[in-house]
Each structure stands twice: as structure tokens, then as C-alpha cells.
GROMACS .gro file of C-alpha atoms in nm:
model
  397
    1UNK     CA    1  27.859  25.544  22.193
    2UNK     CA    2  28.217  25.609  22.303
    3UNK     CA    3  28.175  25.561  22.673
    4UNK     CA    4  27.956  25.255  22.618
    5UNK     CA    5  28.234  25.084  22.429
    6UNK     CA    6  28.492  25.193  22.686
    7UNK     CA    7  28.278  25.049  22.967
    8UNK     CA    8  28.257  24.726  22.770
    9UNK     CA    9  28.636  24.719  22.725
   10UNK     CA   10  28.706  24.800  23.090
   11UNK     CA   11  28.480  24.527  23.227
   12UNK     CA   12  28.624  24.285  22.974
   13UNK     CA   13  28.972  24.384  23.085
   14UNK     CA   14  28.907  24.343  23.456
   15UNK     CA   15  28.718  24.013  23.422
   16UNK     CA   16  28.977  23.847  23.198
   17UNK     CA   17  29.237  23.770  23.471
   18UNK     CA   18  28.962  23.621  23.690
   19UNK     CA   19  28.854  23.385  23.413
   20UNK     CA   20  29.218  23.313  23.341
   21UNK     CA   21  29.264  23.204  23.701
   22UNK     CA   22  28.954  22.983  23.688
   23UNK     CA   23  29.044  22.850  23.343
   24UNK     CA   24  29.374  22.711  23.467
   25UNK     CA   25  29.211  22.536  23.762
   26UNK     CA   26  28.856  22.423  23.685
   27UNK     CA   27  28.652  22.262  23.409
   28UNK     CA   28  28.697  22.497  23.117
   29UNK     CA   29  28.404  22.368  22.916
   30UNK     CA   30  28.155  22.460  23.187
   31UNK     CA   31  28.306  22.806  23.244
   32UNK     CA   32  28.302  22.866  22.871
   33UNK     CA   33  27.940  22.776  22.807
   34UNK     CA   34  27.822  22.956  23.122
   35UNK     CA   35  28.003  23.267  22.998
   36UNK     CA   36  27.827  23.243  22.663
   37UNK     CA   37  27.482  23.180  22.817
   38UNK     CA   38  27.536  23.474  23.053
   39UNK     CA   39  27.643  23.697  22.766
   40UNK     CA   40  27.342  23.601  22.551
   41UNK     CA   41  27.084  23.653  22.824
   42UNK     CA   42  27.226  23.991  22.926
   43UNK     CA   43  27.241  24.114  22.565
   44UNK     CA   44  26.886  24.003  22.498
   45UNK     CA   45  26.745  24.157  22.815
   46UNK     CA   46  26.938  24.481  22.762
   47UNK     CA   47  26.748  24.534  22.438
   48UNK     CA   48  26.426  24.584  22.639
   49UNK     CA   49  26.562  24.859  22.864
   50UNK     CA   50  26.388  25.191  22.814
   51UNK     CA   51  26.546  25.537  22.781
   52UNK     CA   52  26.489  25.632  23.143
   53UNK     CA   53  26.686  25.336  23.273
   54UNK     CA   54  26.996  25.431  23.077
   55UNK     CA   55  27.227  25.341  23.367
   56UNK     CA   56  27.093  24.985  23.349
   57UNK     CA   57  27.187  24.972  22.985
   58UNK     CA   58  27.538  25.093  23.070
   59UNK     CA   59  27.560  24.825  23.339
   60UNK     CA   60  27.450  24.559  23.092
   61UNK     CA   61  27.730  24.659  22.853
   62UNK     CA   62  27.967  24.594  23.142
   63UNK     CA   63  27.815  24.252  23.207
   64UNK     CA   64  27.843  24.164  22.838
   65UNK     CA   65  28.213  24.244  22.861
   66UNK     CA   66  28.248  24.002  23.149
   67UNK     CA   67  28.072  23.724  22.957
   68UNK     CA   68  28.285  23.781  22.654
   69UNK     CA   69  28.613  23.774  22.844
   70UNK     CA   70  28.521  23.426  22.968
   71UNK     CA   71  28.554  23.268  22.629
   72UNK     CA   72  28.829  23.485  22.489
   73UNK     CA   73  29.067  23.376  22.763
   74UNK     CA   74  28.966  23.011  22.781
   75UNK     CA   75  28.898  22.900  22.423
   76UNK     CA   76  29.256  22.935  22.294
   77UNK     CA   77  29.387  22.721  22.579
   78UNK     CA   78  29.149  22.435  22.492
   79UNK     CA   79  29.276  22.455  22.134
   80UNK     CA   80  29.632  22.457  22.270
   81UNK     CA   81  29.564  22.131  22.451
   82UNK     CA   82  29.401  21.957  22.154
   83UNK     CA   83  29.676  22.021  21.896
   84UNK     CA   84  30.048  22.089  21.865
   85UNK     CA   85  30.283  22.274  21.628
   86UNK     CA   86  30.163  22.338  21.272
   87UNK     CA   87  29.825  22.183  21.340
   88UNK     CA   88  29.786  22.414  21.637
   89UNK     CA   89  29.878  22.717  21.430
   90UNK     CA   90  29.603  22.630  21.184
   91UNK     CA   91  29.340  22.567  21.452
   92UNK     CA   92  29.425  22.887  21.639
   93UNK     CA   93  29.400  23.067  21.307
   94UNK     CA   94  29.052  22.927  21.253
   95UNK     CA   95  28.957  23.048  21.600
   96UNK     CA   96  29.096  23.396  21.537
   97UNK     CA   97  28.925  23.403  21.197
   98UNK     CA   98  28.593  23.383  21.376
   99UNK     CA   99  28.659  23.708  21.565
  100UNK     CA  100  28.684  23.960  21.278
  101UNK     CA  101  28.422  23.763  21.085
  102UNK     CA  102  28.187  23.771  21.379
  103UNK     CA  103  28.243  24.137  21.462
  104UNK     CA  104  28.221  24.245  21.098
  105UNK     CA  105  27.906  24.041  21.041
  106UNK     CA  106  27.766  24.164  21.372
  107UNK     CA  107  27.828  24.518  21.253
  108UNK     CA  108  27.643  24.452  20.928
  109UNK     CA  109  27.367  24.227  21.071
  110UNK     CA  110  27.301  24.467  21.356
  111UNK     CA  111  27.281  24.769  21.128
  112UNK     CA  112  27.061  24.573  20.888
  113UNK     CA  113  26.824  24.459  21.162
  114UNK     CA  114  26.810  24.813  21.297
  115UNK     CA  115  26.718  24.953  20.955
  116UNK     CA  116  26.470  24.675  20.878
  117UNK     CA  117  26.283  24.702  21.207
  118UNK     CA  118  26.330  25.078  21.228
  119UNK     CA  119  26.439  25.031  21.588
  120UNK     CA  120  26.798  24.994  21.712
  121UNK     CA  121  26.690  24.754  21.986
  122UNK     CA  122  26.664  24.483  21.722
  123UNK     CA  123  27.036  24.515  21.657
  124UNK     CA  124  27.084  24.353  21.999
  125UNK     CA  125  26.829  24.076  21.946
  126UNK     CA  126  26.997  23.905  21.652
  127UNK     CA  127  27.297  23.751  21.825
  128UNK     CA  128  27.172  23.605  22.159
  129UNK     CA  129  26.982  23.310  22.003
  130UNK     CA  130  27.300  23.225  21.810
  131UNK     CA  131  27.502  23.255  22.132
  132UNK     CA  132  27.273  23.024  22.326
  133UNK     CA  133  27.295  22.766  22.048
  134UNK     CA  134  27.675  22.791  22.052
  135UNK     CA  135  27.687  22.745  22.430
  136UNK     CA  136  27.472  22.432  22.408
  137UNK     CA  137  27.687  22.288  22.131
  138UNK     CA  138  28.001  22.345  22.340
  139UNK     CA  139  27.854  22.167  22.641
  140UNK     CA  140  27.749  21.871  22.427
  141UNK     CA  141  28.034  21.827  22.182
  142UNK     CA  142  28.359  21.990  22.290
  143UNK     CA  143  28.594  21.755  22.475
  144UNK     CA  144  28.764  21.873  22.794
  145UNK     CA  145  29.129  21.788  22.724
  146UNK     CA  146  29.382  21.739  23.003
  147UNK     CA  147  29.605  22.043  23.033
  148UNK     CA  148  29.920  21.973  22.839
  149UNK     CA  149  29.785  21.653  22.688
  150UNK     CA  150  29.889  21.758  22.339
  151UNK     CA  151  30.240  21.841  22.456
  152UNK     CA  152  30.308  21.478  22.555
  153UNK     CA  153  30.376  21.566  22.913
  154UNK     CA  154  30.091  21.373  23.072
  155UNK     CA  155  30.289  21.217  23.355
  156UNK     CA  156  30.541  21.485  23.434
  157UNK     CA  157  30.302  21.782  23.462
  158UNK     CA  158  30.402  21.975  23.767
  159UNK     CA  159  30.153  22.055  24.040
  160UNK     CA  160  29.968  22.382  23.993
  161UNK     CA  161  30.134  22.687  24.135
  162UNK     CA  162  29.970  22.980  24.309
  163UNK     CA  163  29.846  23.281  24.111
  164UNK     CA  164  30.127  23.503  24.245
  165UNK     CA  165  30.382  23.244  24.136
  166UNK     CA  166  30.221  23.227  23.790
  167UNK     CA  167  30.234  23.603  23.753
  168UNK     CA  168  30.598  23.616  23.859
  169UNK     CA  169  30.689  23.349  23.605
  170UNK     CA  170  30.502  23.534  23.329
  171UNK     CA  171  30.668  23.865  23.417
  172UNK     CA  172  31.009  23.697  23.387
  173UNK     CA  173  30.916  23.543  23.052
  174UNK     CA  174  31.062  23.799  22.812
  175UNK     CA  175  30.902  23.663  22.494
  176UNK     CA  176  30.565  23.676  22.665
  177UNK     CA  177  30.612  24.031  22.794
  178UNK     CA  178  30.735  24.170  22.463
  179UNK     CA  179  30.471  23.995  22.253
  180UNK     CA  180  30.203  24.126  22.494
  181UNK     CA  181  30.332  24.480  22.450
  182UNK     CA  182  30.333  24.428  22.075
  183UNK     CA  183  29.974  24.307  22.080
  184UNK     CA  184  29.885  24.617  22.282
  185UNK     CA  185  30.014  24.833  22.000
  186UNK     CA  186  29.801  24.638  21.750
  187UNK     CA  187  29.491  24.694  21.962
  188UNK     CA  188  29.583  25.060  22.010
  189UNK     CA  189  29.565  25.106  21.634
  190UNK     CA  190  29.257  24.891  21.569
  191UNK     CA  191  29.067  25.059  21.854
  192UNK     CA  192  29.145  25.407  21.724
  193UNK     CA  193  29.061  25.309  21.365
  194UNK     CA  194  28.726  25.149  21.445
  195UNK     CA  195  28.618  25.472  21.608
  196UNK     CA  196  28.779  25.739  21.388
  197UNK     CA  197  28.844  25.612  21.036
  198UNK     CA  198  28.477  25.618  20.924
  199UNK     CA  199  28.453  25.974  21.062
  200UNK     CA  200  28.782  26.068  20.897
  201UNK     CA  201  28.663  25.943  20.558
  202UNK     CA  202  28.331  26.125  20.591
  203UNK     CA  203  28.524  26.446  20.664
  204UNK     CA  204  28.742  26.378  20.362
  205UNK     CA  205  28.431  26.360  20.145
  206UNK     CA  206  28.304  26.687  20.296
  207UNK     CA  207  28.635  26.849  20.203
  208UNK     CA  208  28.611  26.713  19.848
  209UNK     CA  209  28.250  26.839  19.840
  210UNK     CA  210  28.114  26.493  19.746
  211UNK     CA  211  27.891  26.487  20.057
  212UNK     CA  212  27.742  26.760  20.273
  213UNK     CA  213  27.855  26.800  20.631
  214UNK     CA  214  27.622  26.593  20.845
  215UNK     CA  215  27.470  26.800  21.127
  216UNK     CA  216  27.185  26.571  21.229
  217UNK     CA  217  27.213  26.287  21.481
  218UNK     CA  218  27.153  26.007  21.234
  219UNK     CA  219  27.414  26.025  20.961
  220UNK     CA  220  27.434  25.786  20.669
  221UNK     CA  221  27.613  25.472  20.774
  222UNK     CA  222  27.763  25.377  20.438
  223UNK     CA  223  28.116  25.442  20.565
  224UNK     CA  224  28.064  25.219  20.868
  225UNK     CA  225  27.907  24.953  20.644
  226UNK     CA  226  28.212  24.956  20.417
  227UNK     CA  227  28.438  24.962  20.722
  228UNK     CA  228  28.253  24.662  20.871
  229UNK     CA  229  28.294  24.472  20.546
  230UNK     CA  230  28.663  24.563  20.530
  231UNK     CA  231  28.714  24.442  20.890
  232UNK     CA  232  28.555  24.111  20.791
  233UNK     CA  233  28.762  24.053  20.480
  234UNK     CA  234  29.095  24.185  20.613
  235UNK     CA  235  29.054  23.972  20.924
  236UNK     CA  236  29.006  23.663  20.711
  237UNK     CA  237  29.290  23.745  20.474
  238UNK     CA  238  29.530  23.850  20.748
  239UNK     CA  239  29.486  23.533  20.950
  240UNK     CA  240  29.514  23.308  20.645
  241UNK     CA  241  29.825  23.489  20.515
  242UNK     CA  242  29.972  23.478  20.867
  243UNK     CA  243  29.925  23.102  20.904
  244UNK     CA  244  30.059  23.029  20.555
  245UNK     CA  245  30.363  23.257  20.592
  246UNK     CA  246  30.464  23.122  20.932
  247UNK     CA  247  30.435  22.766  20.807
  248UNK     CA  248  30.658  22.849  20.513
  249UNK     CA  249  30.910  23.047  20.719
  250UNK     CA  250  30.937  22.783  20.991
  251UNK     CA  251  31.123  22.565  20.742
  252UNK     CA  252  31.381  22.843  20.704
  253UNK     CA  253  31.416  22.967  21.062
  254UNK     CA  254  31.316  22.867  21.413
  255UNK     CA  255  31.226  23.226  21.494
  256UNK     CA  256  30.966  23.246  21.218
  257UNK     CA  257  30.668  23.342  21.435
  258UNK     CA  258  30.790  23.668  21.590
  259UNK     CA  259  30.975  23.767  21.271
  260UNK     CA  260  30.666  23.734  21.050
  261UNK     CA  261  30.482  23.954  21.302
  262UNK     CA  262  30.756  24.216  21.307
  263UNK     CA  263  30.775  24.243  20.929
  264UNK     CA  264  30.399  24.261  20.887
  265UNK     CA  265  30.377  24.536  21.151
  266UNK     CA  266  30.638  24.748  20.976
  267UNK     CA  267  30.470  24.693  20.640
  268UNK     CA  268  30.133  24.783  20.785
  269UNK     CA  269  30.270  25.112  20.925
  270UNK     CA  270  30.375  25.217  20.575
  271UNK     CA  271  30.028  25.166  20.427
  272UNK     CA  272  29.858  25.329  20.723
  273UNK     CA  273  30.075  25.639  20.675
  274UNK     CA  274  29.967  25.638  20.310
  275UNK     CA  275  29.597  25.654  20.409
  276UNK     CA  276  29.643  26.010  20.531
  277UNK     CA  277  29.834  26.114  20.221
  278UNK     CA  278  29.585  25.961  19.977
  279UNK     CA  279  29.257  26.053  20.150
  280UNK     CA  280  29.296  26.421  20.059
  281UNK     CA  281  29.254  26.342  19.690
  282UNK     CA  282  29.095  26.003  19.656
  283UNK     CA  283  28.861  25.806  19.885
  284UNK     CA  284  28.887  25.480  19.691
  285UNK     CA  285  29.265  25.497  19.721
  286UNK     CA  286  29.233  25.552  20.094
  287UNK     CA  287  29.015  25.240  20.120
  288UNK     CA  288  29.279  25.038  19.935
  289UNK     CA  289  29.546  25.155  20.182
  290UNK     CA  290  29.317  25.077  20.476
  291UNK     CA  291  29.256  24.735  20.330
  292UNK     CA  292  29.624  24.647  20.292
  293UNK     CA  293  29.724  24.810  20.621
  294UNK     CA  294  29.455  24.628  20.820
  295UNK     CA  295  29.530  24.295  20.653
  296UNK     CA  296  29.894  24.325  20.758
  297UNK     CA  297  29.786  24.417  21.112
  298UNK     CA  298  29.560  24.113  21.140
  299UNK     CA  299  29.845  23.883  21.037
  300UNK     CA  300  29.967  23.910  21.397
  301UNK     CA  301  29.655  23.804  21.579
  302UNK     CA  302  29.667  23.428  21.560
  303UNK     CA  303  30.047  23.421  21.558
  304UNK     CA  304  30.068  23.612  21.887
  305UNK     CA  305  29.847  23.344  22.045
  306UNK     CA  306  30.070  23.082  21.893
  307UNK     CA  307  30.386  23.242  22.034
  308UNK     CA  308  30.217  23.235  22.374
  309UNK     CA  309  30.145  22.861  22.341
  310UNK     CA  310  30.512  22.795  22.267
  311UNK     CA  311  30.659  22.992  22.558
  312UNK     CA  312  30.403  22.933  22.836
  313UNK     CA  313  30.352  22.599  23.009
  314UNK     CA  314  29.999  22.449  22.974
  315UNK     CA  315  29.893  22.501  23.336
  316UNK     CA  316  29.953  22.874  23.305
  317UNK     CA  317  29.806  22.935  22.965
  318UNK     CA  318  29.461  23.065  23.054
  319UNK     CA  319  29.617  23.308  23.300
  320UNK     CA  320  29.866  23.412  23.034
  321UNK     CA  321  29.603  23.465  22.761
  322UNK     CA  322  29.383  23.659  23.002
  323UNK     CA  323  29.661  23.879  23.128
  324UNK     CA  324  29.779  23.945  22.775
  325UNK     CA  325  29.432  24.062  22.677
  326UNK     CA  326  29.423  24.274  22.993
  327UNK     CA  327  29.751  24.445  22.897
  328UNK     CA  328  29.656  24.491  22.535
  329UNK     CA  329  29.325  24.658  22.624
  330UNK     CA  330  29.475  24.864  22.904
  331UNK     CA  331  29.757  25.008  22.693
  332UNK     CA  332  29.565  24.973  22.367
  333UNK     CA  333  29.203  25.031  22.280
  334UNK     CA  334  29.082  25.130  22.627
  335UNK     CA  335  29.241  25.470  22.579
  336UNK     CA  336  29.333  25.513  22.213
  337UNK     CA  337  29.000  25.636  22.067
  338UNK     CA  338  28.979  25.894  22.346
  339UNK     CA  339  29.343  25.997  22.315
  340UNK     CA  340  29.319  26.050  21.939
  341UNK     CA  341  29.000  26.252  21.988
  342UNK     CA  342  29.176  26.473  22.243
  343UNK     CA  343  29.477  26.534  22.018
  344UNK     CA  344  29.250  26.616  21.725
  345UNK     CA  345  29.045  26.860  21.937
  346UNK     CA  346  29.348  27.039  22.076
  347UNK     CA  347  29.486  27.076  21.722
  348UNK     CA  348  29.151  27.216  21.608
  349UNK     CA  349  29.148  27.478  21.883
  350UNK     CA  350  29.471  27.634  21.765
  351UNK     CA  351  29.342  27.723  21.416
  352UNK     CA  352  29.021  27.801  21.234
  353UNK     CA  353  28.738  27.549  21.244
  354UNK     CA  354  28.702  27.501  20.870
  355UNK     CA  355  28.593  27.165  20.730
  356UNK     CA  356  28.940  27.125  20.583
  357UNK     CA  357  29.111  27.179  20.916
  358UNK     CA  358  28.866  26.942  21.091
  359UNK     CA  359  28.973  26.678  20.841
  360UNK     CA  360  29.345  26.755  20.860
  361UNK     CA  361  29.364  26.773  21.239
  362UNK     CA  362  29.205  26.429  21.273
  363UNK     CA  363  29.455  26.299  21.015
  364UNK     CA  364  29.747  26.442  21.214
  365UNK     CA  365  29.609  26.289  21.535
  366UNK     CA  366  29.571  25.949  21.367
  367UNK     CA  367  29.936  25.965  21.256
  368UNK     CA  368  30.014  25.855  21.611
  369UNK     CA  369  29.892  25.505  21.513
  370UNK     CA  370  30.164  25.418  21.259
  371UNK     CA  371  30.425  25.529  21.516
  372UNK     CA  372  30.277  25.298  21.777
  373UNK     CA  373  30.263  25.018  21.518
  374UNK     CA  374  30.633  25.061  21.437
  375UNK     CA  375  30.699  25.043  21.811
  376UNK     CA  376  30.502  24.717  21.813
  377UNK     CA  377  30.721  24.588  21.532
  378UNK     CA  378  31.025  24.660  21.750
  379UNK     CA  379  30.865  24.464  22.035
  380UNK     CA  380  30.818  24.167  21.802
  381UNK     CA  381  31.186  24.189  21.702
  382UNK     CA  382  31.272  24.180  22.074
  383UNK     CA  383  31.048  23.873  22.108
  384UNK     CA  384  31.243  23.709  21.827
  385UNK     CA  385  31.563  23.755  22.029
  386UNK     CA  386  31.434  23.566  22.332
  387UNK     CA  387  31.189  23.330  22.163
  388UNK     CA  388  31.409  23.019  22.140
  389UNK     CA  389  31.535  23.040  22.500
  390UNK     CA  390  31.188  23.083  22.639
  391UNK     CA  391  31.047  22.805  22.426
  392UNK     CA  392  31.314  22.569  22.553
  393UNK     CA  393  31.242  22.664  22.914
  394UNK     CA  394  30.873  22.594  22.866
  395UNK     CA  395  30.945  22.255  22.708
  396UNK     CA  396  31.180  22.151  22.987
  397UNK     CA  397  30.937  22.218  23.272
   0.00000   0.00000   0.00000
């Protein structure tokens, strides 16, 4: 499982800048729906690959990553061109709502289909028909807005610049750089949690003697079910709270966006630290802390995209979104599950291998996450410093 997801993330990461480049230059609608069709067909066909062609299955995970990066780097920019300001914040929020909802439901649907059919291949056959439908709907109904049309710049849009020039401009854009680093720290934490928290909670229950240590291959998936449901709900809540808070705070201060992110990151770190304190005694309490901590983490998602729309000119947005997702995977969830596993293993080696120590060492390893999250909060505070300057620069061009 681990290296499959890391292959997916790596291909996603590498393909994103390519789609970003295309998304700033060609018809986005076509690229988008082709990406979705491609993704659906590959996923569907990968479900028929037998055990002996495992490498093909691995390859297909990579191709799925490529398809998925097509719409994650292009969709936000279409939204950015259809709406401005508060309206845009709301629409981006709706878009970013779909992500945790989709992945949480996918988690649950896939596991349900797998159990119902008694065959994990069916977990992969649920989503492609939905994907193909979505691709068709996009081709038929989504308008292809002019880049920058919402920003009332129609006439004075500058000619497109080369990719190198775009990258240089983005590297100089301090708000963009700092908010990208901050989003990397969010994805570092979410990547590590998705992989390790269900395992951590199972170990906690072993320590409390409420479940037996699972030695077989197929362990009960109740913890991942609950975790999938939590991802769904916290994603929804986080994005809604984020949109509402920024709207409210924008009346008080111009720097509302990065400040809301910074505060929510620091708050989230507190509750995530509490998980490891509470889990020793009480699983329900740990779930409550996870719930609050994750909600506060998800507050940043849509707002980070919104910050990007404010500080990057329309003809560079797809490149910017793509490169931001590249950075946040590279420094974030491409390595974090592995890193945490390594730390936990090296801690385990130094002592006995009791169930208690297995549980504790993973907890100590996961304590790296709140530190990284606090670091992310600092990056958002840095963004707040430069936000107004960079926004003005983007508006002038």
C-alpha cells in the first residue's frame, strides 16, 4: 500500500507543472475533461490486472496520478476567472469541499464495494463511471472564460511570458513562496495522519486490551472507516468555517486571509498534540481531538488557493497552482508517511518490543507533525507581512 500511494503522489507531483504550463496557454476545458476521461479509463482497466502483472498495476497508479493532476491544477484557475473577491472565496471553497468529501466517500464507497463483492477490484470500479459522466458534463456545460476576465483587465492583459520568466516571477513573489511552504506543512501532516493515525489508534486499543493485536493480513477496517468519515466531515466543516471567518475578518483587516490561516494552524497544533496525550487513556477523546485538529487544518485549504488568486496574475495562475501542489507534495506527503515510519522504527529498536512501546514510539514519531504545523503557521504569518504589497503588484500588472 505505501509505495503505491507514493508512486501516485510522485507522478501527480511531476505531471502538475506540465499541466500548469498547458493550462496557462491552451483551452483549459479540453485539457480538464481529457484528464478526467484518461483517469477514469486507467482506473477502470487497472481493476482487471491480475496478480502476476503487478508492475502494470503500479504503472497504472502512476497514470492515475497524472490524470488527477490535470484537474487539480486547472480547475481552480477557471473558478478564478469566473468570479472575484468574496464570491470567488465561496466558489473556491465549494471546489475544495469536493476534495475531502470525494476522498472520504471514496474511502467508504470503495471499502463497501470491496466488502460487498468480496473482491477488492470492485473498489476501483465504482468511481470511473462517475468520472466519465463528470468529464462529459464539463465539456458540455462549463464555459471557457478569458484569462483575467473576472479581474476587469480584458484589454490590458499583457502578452504571455515564457515558462522560465513565469517561474522567476513566482520565486520572487514572497506571499506565494511562503504560502506554498505553509501548504507543504499542511500536507506533511495530513499525509502522515492518513497513513499512521488509524494504526496508532489500533495500537492504543491493543494497549488498553480492548482489541487483540492483529497478526493476520486482513485486519478489521473500523478505524479506517471512522477515519474516512472524519476526513469527510472535517473537510466540510473546515472549508465552511474558513470561508465564513475570512469573510468576517476581511471587514476588520486587509490581511485577513493569511492571518486566519496562521491562527488556525497554531490552534490545530495544540489539538494534535493532545491526541497523543489522550489516546493512552481514552480512544473517544482521541477521536474528538483528531476531529478538532483536522477541522482547523482544513480551514487553510481553500484560503491558500484564494491567497494565490490575489497575488498571482491570471496568465500565470495554472502554473502557480501546479507548482504549489508540486512543492507541497515534495516537501509534504511524498515523504512524511515514510519519515514517520522510520523514526518510529528506530525508536522501537532502542527498547523492548512490547505492545506499549510500539504504541508509544509511534506517538513520539507523530509528534513531529505538530512541530511542522507550527512552522506552517509561522510561514502564514510571513505571508501576512508581504500579502498587501504582492496583491498590489498583481493588480497593477
